[in-house]
Tab-separated table of C-alpha atoms and ligand atoms in Angstrom:
chain	number	residue	atom	x	y	z
A	1	MET	CA	-3.589	-4.711	21.526
A	2	LYS	CA	-0.636	-6.346	19.895
A	3	HIS	CA	-0.008	-5.695	16.223
A	4	HIS	CA	0.842	-8.547	13.873
A	5	LEU	CA	2.501	-8.953	10.523
A	6	PRO	CA	-0.257	-10.141	8.153
A	7	GLN	CA	0.195	-13.245	6.078
A	8	LEU	CA	0.527	-12.752	2.352
A	9	ASP	CA	-2.320	-14.101	0.228
A	10	PHE	CA	0.153	-15.736	-2.152
A	11	ALA	CA	3.331	-17.799	-2.179
A	12	SER	CA	6.611	-15.909	-2.113
A	13	ASP	CA	7.377	-16.836	-5.735
A	14	ALA	CA	3.865	-16.224	-7.060
A	15	LEU	CA	4.432	-12.647	-8.208
A	16	GLN	CA	7.444	-13.362	-10.389
A	17	PRO	CA	8.580	-11.768	-12.632
A	18	PHE	CA	6.967	-8.603	-11.201
A	19	LEU	CA	8.502	-9.184	-7.773
A	20	SER	CA	10.979	-11.915	-6.891
A	21	SER	CA	10.944	-14.163	-3.838
A	22	GLU	CA	13.988	-12.285	-2.628
A	23	THR	CA	12.154	-8.966	-2.757
A	24	LEU	CA	9.220	-10.403	-0.800
A	25	ALA	CA	11.566	-12.011	1.717
A	26	PHE	CA	13.145	-8.649	2.437
A	27	HIS	CA	10.176	-6.356	1.944
A	28	HIS	CA	7.562	-8.359	3.825
A	29	GLY	CA	9.762	-10.585	5.959
A	30	LYS	CA	12.216	-7.952	7.151
A	31	HIS	CA	11.121	-4.356	6.437
A	32	HIS	CA	7.405	-4.734	7.181
A	33	LYS	CA	8.102	-7.098	10.061
A	34	ALA	CA	10.475	-4.557	11.609
A	35	TYR	CA	7.855	-1.784	11.473
A	36	VAL	CA	5.416	-4.039	13.342
A	37	ALA	CA	8.011	-4.944	15.987
A	38	LYS	CA	8.974	-1.292	16.523
A	39	LEU	CA	5.314	-0.294	16.738
A	40	ASN	CA	4.609	-2.911	19.401
A	41	ALA	CA	7.663	-1.843	21.380
A	42	ALA	CA	6.594	1.804	21.211
A	43	VAL	CA	2.971	1.402	22.329
A	44	GLU	CA	3.181	-1.487	24.794
A	45	GLY	CA	1.776	-0.468	28.168
A	46	LYS	CA	0.718	2.983	26.930
A	47	ASP	CA	-2.667	4.521	26.137
A	48	LEU	CA	-1.769	4.403	22.437
A	49	GLY	CA	-1.586	0.635	22.825
A	50	GLN	CA	-5.396	0.540	23.119
A	51	LEU	CA	-5.982	2.069	19.686
A	52	SER	CA	-6.695	0.227	16.467
A	53	LEU	CA	-4.157	0.594	13.687
A	54	THR	CA	-6.270	3.129	11.788
A	55	GLU	CA	-6.832	5.183	14.942
A	56	LEU	CA	-3.103	5.132	15.616
A	57	VAL	CA	-2.325	6.413	12.132
A	58	LYS	CA	-4.792	9.249	12.635
A	59	LYS	CA	-3.645	10.229	16.134
A	60	ALA	CA	0.002	9.266	16.677
A	61	GLN	CA	2.990	11.485	16.052
A	62	GLY	CA	6.686	11.023	15.457
A	63	GLY	CA	8.141	7.543	15.621
A	64	VAL	CA	4.875	5.887	16.639
A	65	PHE	CA	3.141	7.413	13.625
A	66	ASN	CA	5.964	6.342	11.316
A	67	ASN	CA	5.814	2.710	12.377
A	68	ALA	CA	2.011	2.576	12.570
A	69	ALA	CA	1.600	4.172	9.143
A	70	GLN	CA	4.242	1.959	7.591
A	71	HIS	CA	2.435	-1.085	9.030
A	72	TYR	CA	-0.854	0.205	7.582
A	73	ASN	CA	0.641	1.168	4.216
A	74	HIS	CA	2.456	-2.115	3.698
A	75	SER	CA	-0.536	-4.189	4.797
A	76	PHE	CA	-2.588	-2.223	2.253
A	77	TYR	CA	0.011	-2.657	-0.484
A	78	TRP	CA	0.079	-6.455	-0.170
A	79	ARG	CA	-3.683	-6.576	-0.896
A	80	CYS	CA	-3.306	-4.356	-3.961
A	81	ILE	CA	-1.320	-6.912	-5.900
A	82	GLU	CA	-2.186	-10.465	-6.851
A	83	PRO	CA	-0.600	-13.252	-8.863
A	84	GLY	CA	-1.968	-14.358	-12.200
A	85	GLY	CA	-2.540	-10.973	-13.765
A	86	ALA	CA	-4.656	-7.979	-13.015
A	87	SER	CA	-8.407	-8.139	-12.708
A	88	SER	CA	-10.475	-5.301	-14.213
A	89	PRO	CA	-12.334	-2.390	-12.641
A	90	GLU	CA	-16.048	-3.009	-12.901
A	91	GLY	CA	-19.346	-1.548	-11.742
A	92	ALA	CA	-19.221	1.416	-9.364
A	93	LEU	CA	-15.400	1.478	-9.410
A	94	LYS	CA	-15.231	1.652	-13.192
A	95	ALA	CA	-17.906	4.348	-13.228
A	96	ALA	CA	-15.991	6.432	-10.666
A	97	ILE	CA	-12.710	6.069	-12.600
A	98	ASP	CA	-14.401	7.079	-15.854
A	99	LYS	CA	-16.085	10.045	-14.174
A	100	ASP	CA	-13.023	11.452	-12.431
A	101	PHE	CA	-10.204	10.465	-14.817
A	102	GLY	CA	-11.952	9.900	-18.150
A	103	SER	CA	-10.728	6.313	-18.479
A	104	LEU	CA	-8.644	3.622	-16.797
A	105	GLU	CA	-5.797	4.494	-19.145
A	106	LYS	CA	-5.872	8.139	-18.006
A	107	LEU	CA	-5.788	7.005	-14.366
A	108	ARG	CA	-2.808	4.758	-15.106
A	109	GLU	CA	-0.970	7.619	-16.792
A	110	SER	CA	-1.633	9.995	-13.915
A	111	PHE	CA	-0.738	7.443	-11.238
A	112	SER	CA	2.403	6.239	-13.045
A	113	GLN	CA	3.638	9.787	-13.583
A	114	ALA	CA	3.087	10.672	-9.928
A	115	ALA	CA	4.747	7.465	-8.700
A	116	ALA	CA	7.739	7.823	-10.985
A	117	THR	CA	8.407	11.472	-10.181
A	118	HIS	CA	7.788	11.408	-6.431
A	119	PHE	CA	11.088	12.547	-4.954
A	120	GLY	CA	12.643	10.132	-2.494
A	121	SER	CA	10.869	7.529	-0.395
A	122	GLY	CA	7.104	7.433	-0.209
A	123	TRP	CA	3.829	6.107	-1.519
A	124	CYS	CA	1.589	6.791	-4.488
A	125	TRP	CA	-2.129	6.379	-3.836
A	126	LEU	CA	-5.456	6.351	-5.580
A	127	VAL	CA	-7.885	7.732	-3.024
A	128	LYS	CA	-11.443	8.884	-2.681
A	129	ASN	CA	-10.844	12.308	-1.231
A	130	ALA	CA	-12.853	14.100	1.434
A	131	LYS	CA	-15.015	15.674	-1.304
A	132	GLY	CA	-15.901	12.269	-2.709
A	133	ARG	CA	-13.780	12.438	-5.854
A	134	LEU	CA	-11.169	9.901	-6.912
A	135	GLU	CA	-7.710	11.436	-6.928
A	136	VAL	CA	-4.043	10.425	-7.253
A	137	VAL	CA	-1.852	11.661	-4.412
A	138	THR	CA	1.666	10.941	-3.207
A	139	HIS	CA	2.934	10.997	0.352
A	140	ALA	CA	6.540	11.182	1.506
A	141	ASP	CA	8.095	8.625	3.832
A	142	ALA	CA	5.333	6.996	5.931
A	143	GLY	CA	2.582	9.394	4.844
A	144	CYS	CA	-0.906	7.888	4.689
A	145	PRO	CA	-4.075	9.412	3.199
A	146	VAL	CA	-6.309	8.470	6.125
A	147	THR	CA	-4.701	11.392	7.984
A	148	GLU	CA	-6.404	13.701	5.456
A	149	GLY	CA	-9.836	12.149	5.709
A	150	ALA	CA	-9.410	10.325	2.405
A	151	THR	CA	-10.307	6.695	1.712
A	152	PRO	CA	-7.325	4.751	0.333
A	153	LEU	CA	-8.156	2.609	-2.691
A	154	LEU	CA	-4.844	1.582	-4.276
A	155	THR	CA	-1.200	2.116	-3.424
A	156	CYS	CA	2.249	1.557	-4.857
A	157	ASP	CA	5.237	1.586	-2.527
A	158	VAL	CA	7.978	3.697	-4.111
A	159	TRP	CA	10.577	3.274	-1.393
A	160	GLU	CA	13.717	1.847	-2.996
A	161	HIS	CA	13.412	-1.274	-0.821
A	162	ALA	CA	10.228	-2.119	-2.797
A	163	TYR	CA	11.994	-2.497	-6.130
A	164	TYR	CA	15.774	-2.217	-5.914
A	165	ILE	CA	16.519	-5.974	-5.920
A	166	ASP	CA	14.492	-6.549	-9.098
A	167	TYR	CA	14.705	-3.219	-10.923
A	168	ARG	CA	17.761	-1.530	-9.400
A	169	ASN	CA	17.340	2.216	-9.893
A	170	VAL	CA	14.712	2.000	-12.668
A	171	ARG	CA	11.569	2.857	-10.726
A	172	PRO	CA	9.441	3.400	-13.904
A	173	ASP	CA	9.928	-0.263	-14.916
A	174	TYR	CA	8.703	-1.384	-11.491
A	175	ILE	CA	5.638	0.841	-11.827
A	176	LYS	CA	4.953	-0.455	-15.335
A	177	ALA	CA	5.046	-4.040	-14.034
A	178	PHE	CA	2.872	-3.109	-11.042
A	179	TRP	CA	-0.164	-2.634	-13.308
A	180	LYS	CA	0.023	-6.235	-14.521
A	181	GLY	CA	-0.904	-7.520	-11.082
A	182	VAL	CA	-3.306	-4.968	-9.611
A	183	ASN	CA	-6.099	-6.546	-7.602
A	184	TRP	CA	-9.004	-4.367	-8.742
A	185	ASP	CA	-11.423	-6.475	-6.712
A	186	PHE	CA	-9.663	-5.237	-3.569
A	187	VAL	CA	-9.779	-1.641	-4.849
A	188	ALA	CA	-13.520	-2.023	-5.461
A	189	SER	CA	-14.031	-3.421	-1.951
A	190	CYS	CA	-12.308	-0.374	-0.433
A	191	LEU	CA	-14.606	1.954	-2.377
A	192	ALA	CA	-17.716	-0.015	-1.471
A	193	LYS	CA	-16.907	-0.742	2.189
A	194	PRO	CA	-14.344	1.707	3.604
A	195	ASP	CA	-15.119	0.597	7.156
A	196	GLY	CA	-13.919	-2.891	6.279
A	197	ILE	CA	-10.482	-1.868	5.039
A	198	GLU	CA	-8.561	-2.408	8.269
A	199	ALA	CA	-9.874	-5.937	8.795
A	200	THR	CA	-9.175	-6.807	5.164
A	201	ILE	CA	-5.607	-5.536	5.054
A	202	LEU	CA	-4.646	-7.049	8.412
A	203	GLY	CA	-6.160	-10.391	7.407
A	204	THR	CA	-4.563	-13.395	9.087
A	205	PRO	CA	-1.510	-12.827	11.307
A	206	THR	CA	1.719	-14.669	10.585
A	207	LYS	CA	2.623	-17.297	13.155
A	208	ASP	CA	5.679	-15.542	14.589
B	301	LIG	FE1	8.002	-0.797	1.659
């Protein structure tokens, strides 16, 4: 199967001032696109080319894993943010956050601290871990929680390419702004229907 860069659910200027059009043009249009192209080149004509993206992330190693996981992680990230301001956790998601963190504010503090202090490139995640508890974890480079049997619920890309155009070296300001656009409806859908995550994040392919 050929892998495709997913379309964004919003216009390139719709996330301003959180993220500029220039950031999206580079981050989605060049970085993410390059991971997809390298993944296709690496798996074409091979047994790995038969696997779904999630299966690839779980089974591949080395360069194939890096490009597959970066395709997965970025596709996930684009669904985590939305223009027009954040929605609110409700229902089962709110109950799980309150149970495992005490409150949404406590989750935000824990997540922001982890994202800000993660050394080097990587990803900060809210996951439902293999024991069924919500947890904040970070992964270096292309790391992805599905390799640990966890269900990803929310992510923030802390590679410099995610924020350097708009925030330069001030990663905490990028993380602070991130919360203003979190799509909690997507987070809730991941908790409720983990089997539907891949189809949701891959959405509609771009026309390239
Ligand atoms: Fe990125």
